[in-house]
Amino acid sequence: MNLAVKKYNLIQLIMLVADEQVLDRVSDELRQSISAKEEPISENLSILEEPISSYGIVIKEEIDLEQIKKEQNYQGFDPDEMDRLVEEADIQEPIEDLLKMI
């Protein structure tokens, strides 16, 4: 069996594990084995420190639109300003003609 096949088989075994503690033990043991035997690889172990978890986000169970507005500093629009812009634009063409121009 070549090295690539062995790696693939090991990945498949790991994917079957459902116990987080088992995965932690396997990970620790593998890191220790690599560090002891393959010096160039041990320098790169810091790159492998939980690479996926750095992209993780917390998903809230409930959505609060007011809280999202505050977090994103949403200001909304001023209806009076919109009316002023509509008057200032003074568009005379029907909406159908304007859509055809796009």
PDB file of C-alpha atoms in Angstrom:
ATOM      1  CA  MET A   1       0.000   0.000   0.000  1.00  0.00           C
ATOM      2  CA  ASN A   2       1.507   3.354  -0.936  1.00  0.00           C
ATOM      3  CA  LEU A   3       1.658   6.420   1.284  1.00  0.00           C
ATOM      4  CA  ALA A   4      -1.287   8.244  -0.343  1.00  0.00           C
ATOM      5  CA  VAL A   5      -3.592   5.248   0.128  1.00  0.00           C
ATOM      6  CA  LYS A   6      -2.529   4.902   3.760  1.00  0.00           C
ATOM      7  CA  LYS A   7      -3.297   8.579   4.381  1.00  0.00           C
ATOM      8  CA  TYR A   8      -6.687   8.253   2.723  1.00  0.00           C
ATOM      9  CA  ASN A   9      -7.530   5.168   4.803  1.00  0.00           C
ATOM     10  CA  LEU A  10      -6.521   6.985   7.973  1.00  0.00           C
ATOM     11  CA  ILE A  11      -8.745   9.938   7.057  1.00  0.00           C
ATOM     12  CA  GLN A  12     -11.660   7.573   6.483  1.00  0.00           C
ATOM     13  CA  LEU A  13     -11.121   5.998   9.912  1.00  0.00           C
ATOM     14  CA  ILE A  14     -11.014   9.380  11.581  1.00  0.00           C
ATOM     15  CA  MET A  15     -14.256  10.406   9.867  1.00  0.00           C
ATOM     16  CA  LEU A  16     -15.977   7.425  11.535  1.00  0.00           C
ATOM     17  CA  VAL A  17     -15.032   8.548  15.055  1.00  0.00           C
ATOM     18  CA  ALA A  18     -17.937  10.128  16.935  1.00  0.00           C
ATOM     19  CA  ASP A  19     -16.218  10.711  20.286  1.00  0.00           C
ATOM     20  CA  GLU A  20     -14.444  14.063  20.599  1.00  0.00           C
ATOM     21  CA  GLN A  21     -12.128  12.768  23.317  1.00  0.00           C
ATOM     22  CA  VAL A  22     -10.927   9.979  21.042  1.00  0.00           C
ATOM     23  CA  LEU A  23     -10.185  12.535  18.328  1.00  0.00           C
ATOM     24  CA  ASP A  24      -8.266  14.689  20.820  1.00  0.00           C
ATOM     25  CA  ARG A  25      -6.157  11.712  21.894  1.00  0.00           C
ATOM     26  CA  VAL A  26      -5.465  10.684  18.292  1.00  0.00           C
ATOM     27  CA  SER A  27      -4.540  14.255  17.400  1.00  0.00           C
ATOM     28  CA  ASP A  28      -2.173  14.585  20.377  1.00  0.00           C
ATOM     29  CA  GLU A  29      -0.549  11.238  19.652  1.00  0.00           C
ATOM     30  CA  LEU A  30      -0.110  12.047  15.974  1.00  0.00           C
ATOM     31  CA  ARG A  31       1.409  15.446  16.732  1.00  0.00           C
ATOM     32  CA  GLN A  32       3.864  13.880  19.175  1.00  0.00           C
ATOM     33  CA  SER A  33       4.826  11.199  16.664  1.00  0.00           C
ATOM     34  CA  ILE A  34       5.374  13.735  13.897  1.00  0.00           C
ATOM     35  CA  SER A  35       7.362  16.066  16.150  1.00  0.00           C
ATOM     36  CA  ALA A  36       9.657  13.246  17.277  1.00  0.00           C
ATOM     37  CA  LYS A  37      10.374  11.750  13.847  1.00  0.00           C
ATOM     38  CA  GLU A  38      10.023  14.414  11.180  1.00  0.00           C
ATOM     39  CA  GLU A  39      11.712  17.655  12.158  1.00  0.00           C
ATOM     40  CA  PRO A  40      10.740  19.779   9.084  1.00  0.00           C
ATOM     41  CA  ILE A  41       7.064  18.893   9.544  1.00  0.00           C
ATOM     42  CA  SER A  42       7.095  19.755  13.247  1.00  0.00           C
ATOM     43  CA  GLU A  43       7.896  23.366  12.336  1.00  0.00           C
ATOM     44  CA  ASN A  44       4.625  23.516  10.389  1.00  0.00           C
ATOM     45  CA  LEU A  45       2.441  22.063  13.149  1.00  0.00           C
ATOM     46  CA  SER A  46       1.505  25.545  14.318  1.00  0.00           C
ATOM     47  CA  ILE A  47      -0.227  26.056  10.958  1.00  0.00           C
ATOM     48  CA  LEU A  48      -2.409  23.030  11.678  1.00  0.00           C
ATOM     49  CA  GLU A  49      -3.717  24.391  14.982  1.00  0.00           C
ATOM     50  CA  GLU A  50      -7.465  24.210  14.476  1.00  0.00           C
ATOM     51  CA  PRO A  51      -7.531  25.636  10.931  1.00  0.00           C
ATOM     52  CA  ILE A  52     -11.281  25.245  10.487  1.00  0.00           C
ATOM     53  CA  SER A  53     -12.291  26.690  13.833  1.00  0.00           C
ATOM     54  CA  SER A  54     -10.711  30.029  12.933  1.00  0.00           C
ATOM     55  CA  TYR A  55     -13.427  30.430  10.291  1.00  0.00           C
ATOM     56  CA  GLY A  56     -16.286  29.434  12.554  1.00  0.00           C
ATOM     57  CA  ILE A  57     -19.011  31.827  13.620  1.00  0.00           C
ATOM     58  CA  VAL A  58     -21.710  31.615  16.220  1.00  0.00           C
ATOM     59  CA  ILE A  59     -25.184  31.238  14.749  1.00  0.00           C
ATOM     60  CA  LYS A  60     -27.870  32.799  16.882  1.00  0.00           C
ATOM     61  CA  GLU A  61     -31.070  30.854  17.383  1.00  0.00           C
ATOM     62  CA  GLU A  62     -33.242  33.971  17.256  1.00  0.00           C
ATOM     63  CA  ILE A  63     -32.874  36.982  14.994  1.00  0.00           C
ATOM     64  CA  ASP A  64     -33.295  40.448  16.480  1.00  0.00           C
ATOM     65  CA  LEU A  65     -33.479  42.974  13.635  1.00  0.00           C
ATOM     66  CA  GLU A  66     -33.074  45.931  15.963  1.00  0.00           C
ATOM     67  CA  GLN A  67     -29.865  44.433  17.357  1.00  0.00           C
ATOM     68  CA  ILE A  68     -28.564  43.795  13.826  1.00  0.00           C
ATOM     69  CA  LYS A  69     -29.321  47.413  12.905  1.00  0.00           C
ATOM     70  CA  LYS A  70     -27.310  48.605  15.907  1.00  0.00           C
ATOM     71  CA  GLU A  71     -24.403  46.222  15.190  1.00  0.00           C
ATOM     72  CA  GLN A  72     -24.198  47.345  11.558  1.00  0.00           C
ATOM     73  CA  ASN A  73     -24.877  51.016  12.355  1.00  0.00           C
ATOM     74  CA  TYR A  74     -27.803  51.053   9.906  1.00  0.00           C
ATOM     75  CA  GLN A  75     -29.195  54.564   9.503  1.00  0.00           C
ATOM     76  CA  GLY A  76     -32.018  53.902   7.082  1.00  0.00           C
ATOM     77  CA  PHE A  77     -33.112  56.602   4.692  1.00  0.00           C
ATOM     78  CA  ASP A  78     -34.757  59.952   5.161  1.00  0.00           C
ATOM     79  CA  PRO A  79     -38.153  60.018   3.351  1.00  0.00           C
ATOM     80  CA  ASP A  80     -38.008  63.803   2.985  1.00  0.00           C
ATOM     81  CA  GLU A  81     -34.567  63.556   1.367  1.00  0.00           C
ATOM     82  CA  MET A  82     -35.859  60.854  -1.012  1.00  0.00           C
ATOM     83  CA  ASP A  83     -38.800  63.071  -2.018  1.00  0.00           C
ATOM     84  CA  ARG A  84     -36.416  65.967  -2.623  1.00  0.00           C
ATOM     85  CA  LEU A  85     -34.201  63.773  -4.839  1.00  0.00           C
ATOM     86  CA  VAL A  86     -37.235  62.577  -6.837  1.00  0.00           C
ATOM     87  CA  GLU A  87     -38.323  66.160  -7.443  1.00  0.00           C
ATOM     88  CA  GLU A  88     -34.769  67.196  -8.330  1.00  0.00           C
ATOM     89  CA  ALA A  89     -34.404  64.341 -10.861  1.00  0.00           C
ATOM     90  CA  ASP A  90     -37.619  65.447 -12.592  1.00  0.00           C
ATOM     91  CA  ILE A  91     -37.942  62.206 -14.594  1.00  0.00           C
ATOM     92  CA  GLN A  92     -40.706  62.476 -17.205  1.00  0.00           C
ATOM     93  CA  GLU A  93     -40.336  59.134 -19.047  1.00  0.00           C
ATOM     94  CA  PRO A  94     -42.647  56.219 -18.200  1.00  0.00           C
ATOM     95  CA  ILE A  95     -41.088  53.493 -16.057  1.00  0.00           C
ATOM     96  CA  GLU A  96     -41.364  50.996 -18.947  1.00  0.00           C
ATOM     97  CA  ASP A  97     -39.132  53.168 -21.141  1.00  0.00           C
ATOM     98  CA  LEU A  98     -36.606  53.618 -18.339  1.00  0.00           C
ATOM     99  CA  LEU A  99     -36.453  49.853 -17.777  1.00  0.00           C
ATOM    100  CA  LYS A 100     -35.826  49.253 -21.496  1.00  0.00           C
ATOM    101  CA  MET A 101     -32.846  51.598 -21.310  1.00  0.00           C
ATOM    102  CA  ILE A 102     -31.169  49.312 -18.804  1.00  0.00           C
TER     103      ILE A 102
END
